[in-house]
C-alpha atoms as a PDB file:
ATOM      1  CA  MET A   1     100.190  91.914  75.268  1.00  0.00           C
ATOM      2  CA  GLU A   2     100.997  88.836  77.341  1.00  0.00           C
ATOM      3  CA  ASP A   3     104.214  90.514  78.477  1.00  0.00           C
ATOM      4  CA  LYS A   4     102.261  93.469  79.892  1.00  0.00           C
ATOM      5  CA  ILE A   5      99.831  91.149  81.643  1.00  0.00           C
ATOM      6  CA  ALA A   6     102.689  89.156  83.168  1.00  0.00           C
ATOM      7  CA  LYS A   7     104.426  92.323  84.391  1.00  0.00           C
ATOM      8  CA  ALA A   8     101.208  93.711  85.879  1.00  0.00           C
ATOM      9  CA  LEU A   9     100.476  90.367  87.523  1.00  0.00           C
ATOM     10  CA  GLU A  10     103.970  90.280  88.999  1.00  0.00           C
ATOM     11  CA  TYR A  11     103.613  93.841  90.320  1.00  0.00           C
ATOM     12  CA  TYR A  12     100.196  93.329  91.907  1.00  0.00           C
ATOM     13  CA  THR A  13     101.286  90.042  93.447  1.00  0.00           C
ATOM     14  CA  PHE A  14     104.336  91.748  94.947  1.00  0.00           C
ATOM     15  CA  LYS A  15     102.238  94.614  96.348  1.00  0.00           C
ATOM     16  CA  SER A  16      99.714  92.153  97.775  1.00  0.00           C
ATOM     17  CA  GLU A  17     102.449  90.158  99.519  1.00  0.00           C
ATOM     18  CA  GLU A  18     103.983  93.395 100.806  1.00  0.00           C
ATOM     19  CA  ILE A  19     100.716  94.469 102.456  1.00  0.00           C
ATOM     20  CA  PHE A  20     100.067  90.962 103.781  1.00  0.00           C
ATOM     21  CA  ASN A  21     103.523  90.851 105.380  1.00  0.00           C
ATOM     22  CA  PHE A  22     103.066  94.351 106.793  1.00  0.00           C
ATOM     23  CA  ILE A  23      99.863  93.287 108.538  1.00  0.00           C
ATOM     24  CA  ASN A  24     101.330  90.035 109.858  1.00  0.00           C
ATOM     25  CA  ASN A  25     104.570  91.586 111.120  1.00  0.00           C
ATOM     26  CA  ASN A  26     103.026  94.469 113.074  1.00  0.00           C
ATOM     27  CA  SER A  27     101.409  93.824 116.418  1.00  0.00           C
ATOM     28  CA  ASP A  28     100.470  97.432 117.130  1.00  0.00           C
ATOM     29  CA  LEU A  29      98.205  98.197 114.176  1.00  0.00           C
ATOM     30  CA  THR A  30      95.082 100.231 114.735  1.00  0.00           C
ATOM     31  CA  VAL A  31      91.715  98.923 113.648  1.00  0.00           C
ATOM     32  CA  ASP A  32      91.566 101.616 110.976  1.00  0.00           C
ATOM     33  CA  LYS A  33      94.941 100.562 109.537  1.00  0.00           C
ATOM     34  CA  ILE A  34      93.885  96.910 109.465  1.00  0.00           C
ATOM     35  CA  ILE A  35      90.659  97.807 107.654  1.00  0.00           C
ATOM     36  CA  GLU A  36      92.506 100.070 105.214  1.00  0.00           C
ATOM     37  CA  SER A  37      95.069  97.358 104.485  1.00  0.00           C
ATOM     38  CA  GLY A  38      92.310  94.793 104.035  1.00  0.00           C
ATOM     39  CA  GLU A  39      90.564  97.020 101.524  1.00  0.00           C
ATOM     40  CA  GLU A  40      93.825  97.469  99.595  1.00  0.00           C
ATOM     41  CA  LEU A  41      94.363  93.701  99.617  1.00  0.00           C
ATOM     42  CA  SER A  42      90.847  93.139  98.330  1.00  0.00           C
ATOM     43  CA  ILE A  43      91.398  95.509  95.416  1.00  0.00           C
ATOM     44  CA  LEU A  44      94.747  93.940  94.568  1.00  0.00           C
ATOM     45  CA  GLU A  45      93.329  90.417  94.720  1.00  0.00           C
ATOM     46  CA  SER A  46      90.528  91.417  92.331  1.00  0.00           C
ATOM     47  CA  LYS A  47      93.095  92.799  89.901  1.00  0.00           C
ATOM     48  CA  ILE A  48      95.216  89.650  90.196  1.00  0.00           C
ATOM     49  CA  ILE A  49      92.215  87.437  89.450  1.00  0.00           C
ATOM     50  CA  ALA A  50      91.246  89.557  86.445  1.00  0.00           C
ATOM     51  CA  LEU A  51      94.802  89.431  85.093  1.00  0.00           C
ATOM     52  CA  GLU A  52      94.999  85.667  85.559  1.00  0.00           C
ATOM     53  CA  ILE A  53      91.768  85.271  83.642  1.00  0.00           C
ATOM     54  CA  ALA A  54      93.060  87.554  80.879  1.00  0.00           C
ATOM     55  CA  LYS A  55      96.280  85.559  80.736  1.00  0.00           C
ATOM     56  CA  VAL A  56      94.409  82.290  80.203  1.00  0.00           C
ATOM     57  CA  SER A  57      92.034  83.705  77.588  1.00  0.00           C
END
């Protein structure tokens, strides 16, 4: 089970960094795209926190 948690944590961390870099490296984003990306980041961060808690438990 720990292997699945570690893989999921790795995946969500990668996706979170990908979105974060996308936002930081684009100077012509629309407000809607920034909000959409922020919402995606929020969801991913919640999943990462839950997985980290599950990993410790």
